[in-house]
XYZ file of C-alpha atoms in Angstrom:
403
model
C 180.101 135.990 44.957
C 177.175 137.845 46.532
C 175.086 135.823 48.917
C 171.914 136.126 46.857
C 173.814 134.997 43.770
C 175.112 132.120 45.862
C 171.532 131.200 46.712
C 170.525 131.235 43.053
C 173.452 128.935 42.294
C 172.203 126.555 44.955
C 168.749 126.454 43.438
C 169.964 125.991 39.892
C 172.618 123.386 40.484
C 173.778 122.964 44.034
C 170.437 121.553 45.172
C 169.867 119.273 42.218
C 170.099 116.234 44.469
C 167.066 117.276 46.513
C 163.893 115.250 46.099
C 160.461 116.913 45.958
C 157.860 115.924 48.516
C 156.212 112.625 47.578
C 152.692 113.603 46.494
C 151.147 110.147 46.317
C 149.024 110.869 49.381
C 147.948 114.370 48.392
C 144.268 114.934 47.802
C 142.618 118.289 47.135
C 139.974 119.158 49.726
C 136.454 118.289 48.675
C 133.825 120.983 48.278
C 132.588 120.359 51.762
C 132.491 123.252 54.251
C 133.337 120.826 57.070
C 136.696 120.012 55.478
C 139.570 122.074 56.842
C 142.452 122.405 54.405
C 145.676 123.101 56.346
C 147.161 126.418 55.342
C 150.562 126.491 53.708
C 152.730 129.237 55.203
C 155.631 130.781 53.349
C 158.530 128.369 53.051
C 156.574 125.120 53.275
C 155.031 122.854 50.602
C 151.353 121.764 50.597
C 150.478 119.565 53.564
C 150.138 115.873 52.605
C 146.686 114.559 53.437
C 145.439 110.945 53.531
C 143.257 110.008 50.580
C 139.620 109.585 51.591
C 140.078 110.728 55.169
C 140.341 114.504 55.110
C 140.386 116.547 58.327
C 137.308 118.294 59.654
C 136.894 120.642 62.593
C 135.169 117.902 64.576
C 138.064 115.498 63.992
C 140.708 118.107 64.790
C 138.971 119.174 68.008
C 138.552 115.546 69.057
C 142.198 114.823 68.253
C 143.330 117.769 70.374
C 141.208 116.542 73.270
C 142.758 113.073 72.993
C 146.265 114.529 72.695
C 145.910 116.516 75.922
C 144.047 113.869 77.940
C 146.111 111.984 80.597
C 143.358 109.370 80.920
C 144.630 107.831 77.684
C 147.408 106.264 79.752
C 146.872 103.141 81.827
C 146.981 104.916 85.205
C 145.404 108.204 84.021
C 148.543 110.322 84.533
C 150.283 110.621 81.131
C 149.069 112.480 78.059
C 150.763 112.859 74.682
C 151.368 116.494 75.659
C 153.549 115.498 78.607
C 156.347 114.417 76.261
C 155.392 116.846 73.473
C 154.848 119.926 75.608
C 153.229 122.735 73.598
C 155.187 125.456 75.428
C 158.475 123.627 74.768
C 158.293 123.410 70.989
C 156.030 120.331 71.246
C 158.931 118.334 72.643
C 160.434 118.215 76.152
C 163.303 120.530 77.030
C 163.900 119.109 80.506
C 165.390 115.691 79.773
C 167.502 114.143 77.050
C 165.258 111.093 76.788
C 161.587 111.011 77.604
C 160.090 109.604 80.811
C 157.096 107.329 80.550
C 154.478 105.947 82.905
C 155.552 105.903 86.577
C 159.006 107.222 85.699
C 159.940 104.475 83.261
C 162.959 105.325 81.126
C 162.805 105.637 77.348
C 165.770 105.209 75.048
C 165.273 108.250 72.863
C 164.550 111.946 72.825
C 160.962 113.081 72.266
C 161.055 114.670 68.788
C 159.072 117.791 68.057
C 155.762 117.270 66.307
C 155.766 120.723 64.753
C 155.510 120.062 60.991
C 155.256 116.316 61.642
C 152.705 116.173 58.808
C 155.646 116.236 56.373
C 157.570 113.350 57.948
C 157.487 110.299 55.708
C 158.908 107.683 58.089
C 158.108 108.316 61.717
C 160.061 107.731 64.918
C 163.824 108.188 64.994
C 164.258 104.822 63.244
C 161.477 105.295 60.668
C 159.454 102.249 61.671
C 156.022 103.766 60.952
C 154.676 105.307 57.762
C 151.569 107.231 58.785
C 150.523 109.397 61.698
C 147.386 107.279 62.054
C 149.509 104.226 62.873
C 152.299 106.061 64.681
C 150.094 107.282 67.517
C 149.562 103.725 68.715
C 153.256 103.202 69.462
C 153.301 105.492 72.536
C 149.771 104.505 73.597
C 150.626 100.788 73.761
C 154.293 101.102 74.752
C 154.789 99.466 78.153
C 157.297 102.161 79.154
C 155.251 105.038 77.708
C 151.477 105.233 78.213
C 151.176 101.477 78.817
C 147.608 100.890 77.614
C 147.335 97.068 77.682
C 145.484 96.716 74.382
C 143.611 98.529 71.631
C 140.329 97.125 72.879
C 141.015 98.347 76.403
C 141.470 101.928 75.212
C 138.422 101.944 72.954
C 136.315 100.636 75.836
C 137.804 103.152 78.268
C 136.928 106.018 75.926
C 133.420 104.615 75.448
C 132.634 104.722 79.167
C 133.900 108.287 79.726
C 130.867 110.601 79.589
C 132.703 113.595 78.117
C 133.486 111.594 74.953
C 129.860 110.627 74.410
C 128.863 111.328 70.812
C 132.152 113.001 69.819
C 133.500 110.144 67.711
C 130.105 109.531 66.144
C 129.840 113.199 65.173
C 133.347 113.305 63.763
C 133.261 109.982 61.914
C 129.708 109.655 60.547
C 128.319 107.430 63.252
C 131.440 105.425 64.017
C 132.537 105.211 67.616
C 136.018 104.921 69.072
C 138.000 102.302 67.146
C 141.611 101.735 66.254
C 140.965 103.641 63.018
C 139.018 106.576 64.401
C 141.325 107.161 67.392
C 144.341 107.171 65.074
C 142.606 109.412 62.537
C 141.502 111.951 65.154
C 144.970 112.292 66.703
C 146.556 112.497 63.256
C 144.067 115.173 62.170
C 145.100 117.366 65.076
C 148.819 116.763 64.593
C 148.538 117.799 60.932
C 147.424 121.249 62.087
C 150.771 121.866 63.826
C 152.240 123.567 60.778
C 154.773 126.311 61.398
C 156.546 128.340 58.725
C 156.889 131.968 57.647
C 160.059 132.265 59.708
C 162.406 135.191 59.323
C 164.513 132.986 57.061
C 161.475 132.271 54.875
C 160.697 135.955 54.564
C 164.296 136.636 53.533
C 164.905 133.652 51.251
C 161.480 132.993 49.725
C 159.832 136.364 50.357
C 162.715 138.562 49.140
C 162.723 140.654 52.296
C 166.330 141.834 52.340
C 166.012 143.170 55.881
C 164.574 140.037 57.502
C 168.039 138.678 58.386
C 171.048 140.444 59.843
C 174.414 140.317 58.117
C 175.628 137.704 60.630
C 172.562 135.530 60.030
C 173.062 135.769 56.281
C 176.705 134.796 56.767
C 175.487 131.822 58.803
C 173.316 130.673 55.912
C 176.285 130.913 53.596
C 178.240 128.620 55.932
C 175.206 126.311 56.258
C 175.002 125.878 52.494
C 178.738 126.083 51.780
C 181.656 125.307 54.068
C 179.501 123.628 56.716
C 177.752 121.407 54.134
C 174.725 121.181 56.435
C 172.566 121.402 53.342
C 173.700 117.914 52.273
C 171.197 116.443 54.752
C 169.001 119.442 55.573
C 167.612 120.203 52.136
C 166.060 123.233 50.517
C 164.202 123.340 47.222
C 163.271 126.218 44.947
C 159.953 127.077 46.570
C 160.105 125.474 50.029
C 162.402 124.029 52.644
C 161.718 121.105 54.952
C 165.360 121.159 56.093
C 165.575 117.361 55.994
C 166.412 114.720 53.407
C 164.032 112.236 55.112
C 166.902 109.753 55.240
C 168.908 108.031 57.957
C 172.499 108.739 58.921
C 175.062 107.345 61.351
C 176.827 110.250 63.054
C 178.592 108.057 65.594
C 176.584 109.106 68.656
C 174.544 105.895 68.747
C 177.648 103.783 68.165
C 179.588 105.520 70.938
C 176.706 105.078 73.381
C 176.486 101.342 72.636
C 180.044 100.371 71.761
C 182.332 103.127 72.950
C 184.612 102.698 75.897
C 182.752 103.133 79.169
C 184.317 105.435 81.707
C 184.588 104.876 85.424
C 181.855 107.459 85.951
C 178.374 107.891 84.545
C 176.843 111.236 83.591
C 173.548 111.690 85.447
C 171.113 114.541 84.824
C 169.576 116.056 87.952
C 167.682 118.941 86.341
C 167.603 120.758 82.994
C 171.234 121.463 82.157
C 172.461 120.170 85.550
C 174.635 117.049 85.491
C 176.810 115.168 87.962
C 179.257 112.334 87.376
C 178.582 109.245 89.471
C 180.675 106.090 89.743
C 179.299 103.442 87.362
C 179.266 100.876 90.166
C 176.896 103.125 92.174
C 174.597 103.682 89.194
C 174.420 99.924 88.540
C 173.376 99.352 92.150
C 170.041 101.140 91.695
C 169.462 101.486 87.945
C 168.392 99.067 85.278
C 170.995 98.354 82.579
C 170.934 100.863 79.743
C 168.688 99.700 76.923
C 170.372 98.678 73.681
C 169.711 100.903 70.679
C 170.979 100.055 67.198
C 168.860 102.621 65.372
C 167.568 101.956 61.881
C 169.030 98.433 61.948
C 166.193 97.405 64.264
C 163.767 98.085 61.405
C 165.672 96.880 58.343
C 168.058 94.276 59.862
C 170.626 95.628 57.397
C 174.037 96.006 59.094
C 174.682 99.097 56.972
C 171.838 100.805 58.897
C 173.416 100.232 62.292
C 173.165 103.335 64.543
C 171.553 105.380 61.751
C 168.733 107.757 62.709
C 166.333 109.969 60.770
C 167.477 113.455 59.816
C 165.292 115.826 61.844
C 163.918 119.043 60.451
C 165.755 122.179 61.511
C 162.599 124.254 61.578
C 161.975 125.645 65.056
C 165.291 124.101 66.123
C 165.991 126.898 68.607
C 162.901 125.757 70.581
C 163.441 121.994 70.584
C 166.521 121.311 72.693
C 168.123 118.978 73.699
C 169.355 117.548 70.423
C 170.230 114.269 68.666
C 168.229 111.049 68.951
C 169.319 110.563 72.563
C 169.162 114.205 73.639
C 172.859 114.086 74.501
C 173.705 117.558 73.162
C 172.171 120.359 75.193
C 172.716 123.386 72.941
C 172.994 124.300 69.285
C 176.571 125.351 69.952
C 177.358 121.798 71.091
C 175.686 120.378 67.988
C 177.797 122.578 65.700
C 180.961 121.665 67.576
C 180.106 117.969 67.213
C 179.713 118.250 63.440
C 182.748 120.504 63.229
C 184.758 117.557 64.612
C 183.298 115.313 61.907
C 181.121 113.244 64.213
C 182.457 110.095 65.884
C 184.373 107.590 63.786
C 182.942 104.080 63.584
C 182.661 101.363 60.888
C 179.323 102.652 59.547
C 179.744 106.396 59.985
C 178.176 108.386 57.161
C 180.890 109.501 54.707
C 179.287 112.962 54.543
C 180.660 113.703 57.997
C 184.125 115.211 57.889
C 185.938 117.811 60.014
C 184.807 121.279 58.986
C 187.493 123.485 60.567
C 185.028 126.252 61.377
C 186.290 129.351 63.130
C 184.645 130.613 66.348
C 183.076 133.435 64.338
C 181.667 130.953 61.817
C 180.241 128.847 64.667
C 178.538 131.929 66.066
C 177.125 132.877 62.679
C 175.756 129.374 62.135
C 173.937 129.442 65.476
C 172.553 132.870 64.572
C 171.207 131.494 61.288
C 169.545 128.512 62.977
C 167.754 130.923 65.305
C 165.994 132.425 62.262
C 164.104 129.185 61.504
C 161.400 129.632 64.157
C 157.911 129.922 62.672
C 155.816 132.998 63.344
C 152.800 131.109 64.728
C 154.339 128.896 67.426
C 152.748 130.854 70.275
C 149.379 130.567 68.556
C 149.768 126.776 68.271
C 150.713 126.585 71.942
C 147.638 128.570 72.957
C 145.377 126.497 70.738
C 146.602 123.292 72.366
C 145.462 124.633 75.747
C 142.298 126.276 74.450
C 139.811 123.888 76.011
C 140.005 122.444 79.534
C 140.204 118.658 79.702
C 137.666 116.793 81.818
C 139.961 114.650 83.947
C 137.274 112.715 85.805
C 138.565 109.171 86.014
C 136.046 106.476 85.038
C 134.268 104.920 88.018
C 134.872 101.423 86.697
C 137.876 99.908 84.969
C 137.466 99.324 81.244
C 138.446 95.676 81.598
C 135.680 95.054 84.141
C 133.104 96.984 82.119
C 133.598 95.119 78.847
C 130.951 92.533 78.058
C 131.300 90.505 74.826
């Protein structure tokens, strides 16, 4: 069977289980020149937009300023962009799990926010349902940006001169509030759309020369023997490369319940690890934080150690991988799934040994490298387009507030 014929078979029958993007929040842009309708590059569906709260240039620019501003943390040192680094695929390539305020440890990897506009349930465990609400998790998290309250942040923004009038201009007279801060950050994040990859030009654009023979062979493995497509979906006209569901691969279970060795793996630098006796680590480190995944949201035992399927778009840029950043390379990820994951009572039945050959592994990595969007460098540059005024307020927001 020729590969293109194979692709047609996938679209006609093999992908029948895929679900189209939920369009309940889609709203066509109004006839208002201030409204900015996100473009839809080849390979992606229309961008979902919140009803009644469409993005404008003023809101996007304000959201970018907030995203890049370290003063949004309690001690004025941490911005959103320090965990979602524009030049690192809007994630962090240095560490498996993110580091918060004053070096505080986080449990999970910082996911990329490229194409986050399409994510239906946010965070690795799916506990939030809109970008407007999601942004408050890191802002208020005691081990992330550690802002003590919503009111504290709104007051802090109010007393910073460089924000004077920006919220009012973007939100028809409204100042900084829980709603407008969330809406501004979300408006910016919805501009981080990246498609038109080499795969898109080959698969959706009919450019027969966009992929090499090895990369095409990798796609055949992806959608056939590897069964990656069972969770990383394609549809007839677009591909989000996720089923927006939650799966237990065994990594979370092994981290929480697996047998502990006499030594602990400690990362010193990107890709540099040493093994240290557990007794030594315990002498200076806090106990590892428990993490039961989706169960923490649903309290359903069947969801134990299940995490959201990430998109594979731009995957070559967003290492390390898995919810805990425990796999450093795409080759390691493929080898993990080739083994069928890690057995445990709630492991997803989709995971089974694949028996891939070394050549098939290589082809699969080559295919995944074709999923990088053509505008990533432009998005990086745009994030850094305007310098951030980092003058710290002369007075603390708590002391300034007068009821």
